[in-house]
Short mmCIF file of C-alpha atoms and ligand atoms in Angstrom, two decimals:
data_model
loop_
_atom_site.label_atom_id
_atom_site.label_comp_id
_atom_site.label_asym_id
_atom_site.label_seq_id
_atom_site.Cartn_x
_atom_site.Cartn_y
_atom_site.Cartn_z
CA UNK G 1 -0.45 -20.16 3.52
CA UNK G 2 -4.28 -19.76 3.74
CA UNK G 3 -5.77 -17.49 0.91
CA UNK G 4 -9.69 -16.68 0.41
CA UNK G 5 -10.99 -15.86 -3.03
CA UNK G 6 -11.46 -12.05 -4.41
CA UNK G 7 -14.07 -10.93 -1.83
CA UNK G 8 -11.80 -8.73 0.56
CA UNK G 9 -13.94 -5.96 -0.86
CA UNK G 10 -16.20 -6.41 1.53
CA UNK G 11 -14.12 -5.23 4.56
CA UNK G 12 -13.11 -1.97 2.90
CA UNK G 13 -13.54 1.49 3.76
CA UNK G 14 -15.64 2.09 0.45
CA UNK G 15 -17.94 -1.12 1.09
CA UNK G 16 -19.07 -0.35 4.34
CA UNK G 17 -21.67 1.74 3.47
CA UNK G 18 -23.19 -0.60 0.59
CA UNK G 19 -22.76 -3.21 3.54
CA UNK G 20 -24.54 -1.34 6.27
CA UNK G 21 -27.86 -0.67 3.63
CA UNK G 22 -27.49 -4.20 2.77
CA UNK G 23 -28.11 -4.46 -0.53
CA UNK G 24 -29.61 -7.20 -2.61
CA UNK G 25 -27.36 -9.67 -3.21
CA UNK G 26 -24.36 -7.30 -2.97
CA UNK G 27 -20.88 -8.91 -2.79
CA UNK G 28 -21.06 -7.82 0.87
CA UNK G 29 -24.11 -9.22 1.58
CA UNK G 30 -23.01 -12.74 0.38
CA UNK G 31 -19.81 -12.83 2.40
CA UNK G 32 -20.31 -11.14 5.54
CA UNK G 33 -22.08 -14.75 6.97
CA UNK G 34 -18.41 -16.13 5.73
CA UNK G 35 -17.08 -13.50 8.83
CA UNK G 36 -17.77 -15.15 12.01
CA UNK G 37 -16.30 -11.93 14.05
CA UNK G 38 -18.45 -10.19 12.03
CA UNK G 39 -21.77 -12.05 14.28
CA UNK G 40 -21.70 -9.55 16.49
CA UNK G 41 -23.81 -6.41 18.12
CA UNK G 42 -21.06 -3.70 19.47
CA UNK G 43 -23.26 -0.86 21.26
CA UNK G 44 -26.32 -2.47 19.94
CA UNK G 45 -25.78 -2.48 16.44
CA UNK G 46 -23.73 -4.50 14.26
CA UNK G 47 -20.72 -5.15 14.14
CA UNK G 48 -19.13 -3.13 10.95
CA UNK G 49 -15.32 -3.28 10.50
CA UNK G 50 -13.43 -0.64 8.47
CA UNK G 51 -9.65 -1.45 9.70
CA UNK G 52 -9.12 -3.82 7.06
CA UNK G 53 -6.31 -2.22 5.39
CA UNK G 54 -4.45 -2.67 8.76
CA UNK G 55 -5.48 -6.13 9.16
CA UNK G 56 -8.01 -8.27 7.45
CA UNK G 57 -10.67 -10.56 9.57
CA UNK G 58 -10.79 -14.24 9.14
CA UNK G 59 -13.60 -15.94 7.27
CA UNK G 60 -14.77 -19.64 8.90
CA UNK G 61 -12.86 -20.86 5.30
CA UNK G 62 -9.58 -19.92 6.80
CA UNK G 63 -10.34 -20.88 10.33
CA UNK G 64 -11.71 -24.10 9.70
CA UNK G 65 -8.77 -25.04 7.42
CA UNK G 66 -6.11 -23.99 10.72
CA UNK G 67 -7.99 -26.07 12.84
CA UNK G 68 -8.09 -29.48 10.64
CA UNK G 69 -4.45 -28.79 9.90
CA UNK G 70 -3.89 -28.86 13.61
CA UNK G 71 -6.88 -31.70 14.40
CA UNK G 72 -5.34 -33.86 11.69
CA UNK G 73 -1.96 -33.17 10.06
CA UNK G 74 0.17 -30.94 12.25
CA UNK G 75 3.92 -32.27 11.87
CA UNK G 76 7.37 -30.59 11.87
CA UNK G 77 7.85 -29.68 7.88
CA UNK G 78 10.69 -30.83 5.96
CA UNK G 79 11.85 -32.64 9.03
CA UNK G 80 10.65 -36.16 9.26
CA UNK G 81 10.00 -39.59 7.45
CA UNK G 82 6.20 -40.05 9.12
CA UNK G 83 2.77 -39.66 7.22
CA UNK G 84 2.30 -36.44 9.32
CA UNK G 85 5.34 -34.82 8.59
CA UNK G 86 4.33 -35.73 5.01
CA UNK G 87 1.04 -34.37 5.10
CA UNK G 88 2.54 -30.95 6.71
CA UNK G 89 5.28 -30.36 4.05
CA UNK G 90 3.05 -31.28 1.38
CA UNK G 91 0.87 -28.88 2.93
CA UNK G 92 3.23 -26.24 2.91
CA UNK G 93 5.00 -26.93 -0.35
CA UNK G 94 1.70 -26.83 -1.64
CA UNK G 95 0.80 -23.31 -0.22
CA UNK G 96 4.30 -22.12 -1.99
CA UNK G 97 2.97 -23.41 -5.36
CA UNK G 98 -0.55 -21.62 -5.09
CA UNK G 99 1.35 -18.31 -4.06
CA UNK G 100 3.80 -18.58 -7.14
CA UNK G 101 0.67 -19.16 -9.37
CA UNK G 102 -1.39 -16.05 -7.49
CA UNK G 103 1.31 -13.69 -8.55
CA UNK G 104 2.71 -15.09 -11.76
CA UNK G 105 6.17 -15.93 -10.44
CA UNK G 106 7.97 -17.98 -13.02
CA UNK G 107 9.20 -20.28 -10.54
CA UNK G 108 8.29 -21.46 -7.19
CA UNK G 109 11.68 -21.58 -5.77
CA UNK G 110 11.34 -17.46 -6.13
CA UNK G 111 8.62 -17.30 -3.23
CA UNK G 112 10.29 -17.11 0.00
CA UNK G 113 7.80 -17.44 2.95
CA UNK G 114 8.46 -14.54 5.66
CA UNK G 115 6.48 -13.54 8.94
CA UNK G 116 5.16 -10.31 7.46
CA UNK G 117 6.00 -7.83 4.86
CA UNK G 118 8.24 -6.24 7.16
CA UNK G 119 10.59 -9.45 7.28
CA UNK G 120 10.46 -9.27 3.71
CA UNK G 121 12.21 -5.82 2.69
CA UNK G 122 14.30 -6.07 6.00
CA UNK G 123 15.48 -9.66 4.21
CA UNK G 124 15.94 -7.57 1.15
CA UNK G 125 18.25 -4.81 2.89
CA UNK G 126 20.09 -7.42 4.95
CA UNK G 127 20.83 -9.78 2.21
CA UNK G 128 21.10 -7.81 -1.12
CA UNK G 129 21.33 -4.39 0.43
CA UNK G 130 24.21 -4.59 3.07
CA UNK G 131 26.36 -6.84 0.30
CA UNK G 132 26.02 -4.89 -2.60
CA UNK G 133 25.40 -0.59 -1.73
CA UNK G 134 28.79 1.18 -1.12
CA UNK G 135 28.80 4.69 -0.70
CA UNK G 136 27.67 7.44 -2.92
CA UNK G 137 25.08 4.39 -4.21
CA UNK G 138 21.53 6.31 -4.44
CA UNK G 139 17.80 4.02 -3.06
CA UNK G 140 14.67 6.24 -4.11
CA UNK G 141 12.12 6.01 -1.98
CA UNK G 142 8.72 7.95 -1.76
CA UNK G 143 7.25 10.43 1.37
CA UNK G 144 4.44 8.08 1.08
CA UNK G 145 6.16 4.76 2.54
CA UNK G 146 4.91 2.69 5.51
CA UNK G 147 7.88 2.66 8.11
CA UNK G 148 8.42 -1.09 7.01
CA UNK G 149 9.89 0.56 3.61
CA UNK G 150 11.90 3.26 5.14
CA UNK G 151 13.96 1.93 8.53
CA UNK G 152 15.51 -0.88 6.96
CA UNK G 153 16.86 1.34 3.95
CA UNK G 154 18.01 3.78 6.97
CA UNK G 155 19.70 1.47 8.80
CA UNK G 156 21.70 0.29 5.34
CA UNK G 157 22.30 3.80 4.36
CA UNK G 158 24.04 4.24 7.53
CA UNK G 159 26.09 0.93 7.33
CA UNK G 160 26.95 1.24 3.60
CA UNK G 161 27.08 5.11 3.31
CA UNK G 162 24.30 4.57 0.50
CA UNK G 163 22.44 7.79 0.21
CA UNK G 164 18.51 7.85 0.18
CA UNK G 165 16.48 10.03 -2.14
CA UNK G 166 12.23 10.78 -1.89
CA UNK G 167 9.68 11.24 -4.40
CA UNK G 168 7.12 13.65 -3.78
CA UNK G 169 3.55 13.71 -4.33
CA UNK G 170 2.28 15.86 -6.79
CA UNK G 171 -0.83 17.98 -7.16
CA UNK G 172 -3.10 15.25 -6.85
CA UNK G 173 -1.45 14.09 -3.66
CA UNK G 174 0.23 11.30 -5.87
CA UNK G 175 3.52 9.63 -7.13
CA UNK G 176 4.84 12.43 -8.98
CA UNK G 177 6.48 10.84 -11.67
CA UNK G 178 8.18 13.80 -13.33
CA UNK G 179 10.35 14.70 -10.32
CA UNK G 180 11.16 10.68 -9.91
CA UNK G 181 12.42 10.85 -13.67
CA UNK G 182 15.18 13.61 -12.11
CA UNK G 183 15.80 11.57 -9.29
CA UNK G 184 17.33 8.65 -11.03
CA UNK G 185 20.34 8.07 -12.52
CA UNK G 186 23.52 6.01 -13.00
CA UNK G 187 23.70 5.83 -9.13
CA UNK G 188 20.73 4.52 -8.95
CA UNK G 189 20.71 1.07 -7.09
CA UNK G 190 17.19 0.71 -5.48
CA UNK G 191 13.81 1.80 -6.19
CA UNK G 192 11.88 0.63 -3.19
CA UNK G 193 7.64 2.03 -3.48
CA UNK G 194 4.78 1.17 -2.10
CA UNK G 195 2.09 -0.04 -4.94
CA UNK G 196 -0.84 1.32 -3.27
CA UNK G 197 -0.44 3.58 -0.64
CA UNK G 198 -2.04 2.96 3.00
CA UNK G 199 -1.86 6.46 3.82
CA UNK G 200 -3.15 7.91 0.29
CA UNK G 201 -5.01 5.22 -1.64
CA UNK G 202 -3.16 6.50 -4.47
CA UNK G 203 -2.29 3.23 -6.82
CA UNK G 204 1.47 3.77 -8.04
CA UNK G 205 2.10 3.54 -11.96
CA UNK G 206 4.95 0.59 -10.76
CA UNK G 207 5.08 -0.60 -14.61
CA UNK G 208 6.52 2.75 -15.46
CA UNK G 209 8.40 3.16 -12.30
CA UNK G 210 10.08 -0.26 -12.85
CA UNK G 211 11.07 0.54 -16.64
CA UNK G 212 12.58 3.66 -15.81
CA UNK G 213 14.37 1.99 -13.03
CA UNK G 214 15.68 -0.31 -15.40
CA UNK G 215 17.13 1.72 -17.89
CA UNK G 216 19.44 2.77 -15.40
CA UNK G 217 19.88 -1.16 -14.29
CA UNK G 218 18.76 -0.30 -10.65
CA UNK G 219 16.60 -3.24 -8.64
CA UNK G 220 12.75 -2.31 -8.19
CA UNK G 221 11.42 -3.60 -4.99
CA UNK G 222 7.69 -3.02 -4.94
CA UNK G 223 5.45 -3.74 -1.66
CA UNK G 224 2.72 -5.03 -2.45
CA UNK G 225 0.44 -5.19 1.10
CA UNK G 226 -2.12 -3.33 0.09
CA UNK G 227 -2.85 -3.59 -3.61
CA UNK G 228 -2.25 -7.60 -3.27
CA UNK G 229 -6.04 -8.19 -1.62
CA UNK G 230 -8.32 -5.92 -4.24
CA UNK G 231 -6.26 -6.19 -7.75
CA UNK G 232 -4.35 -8.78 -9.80
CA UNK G 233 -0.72 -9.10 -9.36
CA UNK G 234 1.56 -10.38 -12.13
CA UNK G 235 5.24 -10.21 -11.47
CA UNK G 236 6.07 -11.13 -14.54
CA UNK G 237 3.98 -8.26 -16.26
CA UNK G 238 5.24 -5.88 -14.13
CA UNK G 239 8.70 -6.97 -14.39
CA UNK G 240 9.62 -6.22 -10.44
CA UNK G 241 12.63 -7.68 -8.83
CA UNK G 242 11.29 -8.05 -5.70
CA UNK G 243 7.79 -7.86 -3.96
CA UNK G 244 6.62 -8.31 -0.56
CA UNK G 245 2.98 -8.86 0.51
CA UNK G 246 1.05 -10.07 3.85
CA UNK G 247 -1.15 -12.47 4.60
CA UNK G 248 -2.76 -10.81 7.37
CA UNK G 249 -4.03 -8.03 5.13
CA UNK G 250 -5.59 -10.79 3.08
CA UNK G 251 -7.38 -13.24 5.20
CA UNK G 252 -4.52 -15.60 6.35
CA UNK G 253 -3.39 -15.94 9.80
CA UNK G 254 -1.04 -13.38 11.52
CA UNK G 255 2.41 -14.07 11.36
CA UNK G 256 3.13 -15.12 7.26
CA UNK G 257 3.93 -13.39 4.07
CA UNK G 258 6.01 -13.76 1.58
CA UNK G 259 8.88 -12.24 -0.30
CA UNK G 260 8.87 -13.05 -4.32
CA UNK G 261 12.40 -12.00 -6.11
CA UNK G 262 13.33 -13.03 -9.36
CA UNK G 263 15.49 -16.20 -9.44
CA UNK G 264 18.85 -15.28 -10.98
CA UNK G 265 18.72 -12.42 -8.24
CA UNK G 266 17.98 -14.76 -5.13
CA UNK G 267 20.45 -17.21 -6.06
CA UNK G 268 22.91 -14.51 -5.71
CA UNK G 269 21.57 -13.39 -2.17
CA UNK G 270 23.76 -14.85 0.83
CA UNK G 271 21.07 -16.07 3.51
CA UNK G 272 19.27 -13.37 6.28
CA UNK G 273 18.62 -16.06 9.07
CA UNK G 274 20.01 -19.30 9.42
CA UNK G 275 17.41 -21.62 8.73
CA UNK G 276 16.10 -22.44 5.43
CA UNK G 277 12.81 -24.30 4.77
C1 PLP J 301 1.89 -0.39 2.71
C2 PLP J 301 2.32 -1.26 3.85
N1 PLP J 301 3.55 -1.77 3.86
C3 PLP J 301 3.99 -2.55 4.85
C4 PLP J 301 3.18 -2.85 5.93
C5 PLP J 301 3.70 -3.76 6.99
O1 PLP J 301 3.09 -5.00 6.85
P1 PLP J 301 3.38 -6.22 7.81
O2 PLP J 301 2.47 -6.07 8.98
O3 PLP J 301 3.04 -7.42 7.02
O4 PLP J 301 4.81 -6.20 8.18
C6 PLP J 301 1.89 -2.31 5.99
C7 PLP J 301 1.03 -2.56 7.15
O5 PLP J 301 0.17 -1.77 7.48
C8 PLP J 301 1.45 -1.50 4.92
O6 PLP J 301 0.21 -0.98 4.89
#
């Protein structure tokens, strides 16, 4: 997996501004030659890009590294005794190792890659979800998830007979926290939130979330897509069970993300597809 350092700033909604006056050595103004998309007049002006939070653009870092993988190294992974096919899964293990280390897992064998986020919570559901809800078995959820973090917990509450639950927003268009702390309870299996909302902006207080969870020994499954590129993560710190992030929100190619869960749990988890790298 292909990861660019803390400048993803410079694609948001809030930087474009600063970007367009071009200030003085501004973050912005350093990284936008890094953009080559970015080299570009639309209607004579240009180019400024404020969709970031749906995808992320790809700096020459990233595409240069895709292209000497495939100029120099490209070989089937795991799957044969040749120096490319050792270059390639020493490639990939490697890219495992620098995810566990960008997040703070404990252990590398707790980062699962996935296509997307998506594949990620529906691996979740599938795997952990359809094997261990039975009915009358409560997942809280917020109004404020992407569809990613709502259809797969449908599809198991209509399987398992599991029964969702929402948070509301509060005043401040937020994660109202008081009417989560009457949500839970002993039947409390799953709390699956969004960390920052793509809808709101609102950053979730998942610490506090995930300790309340816990008290009533429910999982915590936080996605991560959007607070992954602009803050620190630390799994450990925040003491989730799962997360999910996406690499095309932060620089890397389309088509890979990764699921982190905490080992004891994953061990436990019978496989989603049949193939395991
Ligand atoms: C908060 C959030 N969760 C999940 C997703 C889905 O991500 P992916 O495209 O990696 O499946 C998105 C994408 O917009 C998102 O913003």
């Amino acid at each position: 997996m292909l990861f660019y350092p803390k400048f993803v700033k410079v694609l948001t909604l809030n930087d474009a501004a600063p970007m367009i006056a071009i200030q003085e050595k501004s973050l912005a103004l350093q990284v936008r030659p890094d953009f080559p998309i970015l080299h570009q007049q639309i209607q004579d002006s240009p180019l400024v890009y404020l969709d970031s939070a749906a995808t992320s653009q790809k700096p020459t870092q990233v595409l240069e590294a895709l292209q000497a993988y495939y100029e120099r190294d490209n070989a089937n992974v795991h799957r044969g005794v040749h120096t490319l096919s050792g270059r390639a899964t020493d490639a990939y293990e490697g890219a495992r190792d620098k995810v566990a280390a960008f997040v703070n897992a404990a252990s590398r064998q707790e980062i699962v890659y996935t296509r997307n986020a998506s594949e990620g919570i529906n691996l979740v559901a599938y795997s952990w979800g359809l094997n261990t809800l039975k009915a009358g078995d409560e997942i809280i959820l917020t109004v404020m998830e992407h569809h990613s973090n709502l259809i797969p917990w449908q599809l198991v509450a209509q399987k398992t007979g599991a029964v969702l639950k929402f948070v509301e927003l509060d005043e401040n268009q937020a994660f109202d926290l008081e009417q989560y702390k009457t949500l839970v309870n002993d039947r409390t299996k799953l709390v699956s939130v969004v960390h920052v909302s793509n809808t709101l902006g609102c950053v979730n207080p998942v610490e506090e979330i995930i300790a309340i969870a816990h008290q009533y020994n429910a999982k915590v499954l936080i996605d991560a897509c959007q607070s992954i590129p602009h803050m620190p993560i630390d799994v450990q710190a925040m003491d989730c069970d799962w997360l999910v992030a996406s690499g095309h929100k932060m620089c890397a190619p389309t088509g890979i993300g990764f699921l982190y869960g905490k080992l004891d749990l994953m061990r436990d988890m019978p496989p989603f597809l049949g193939v395991v790298r």
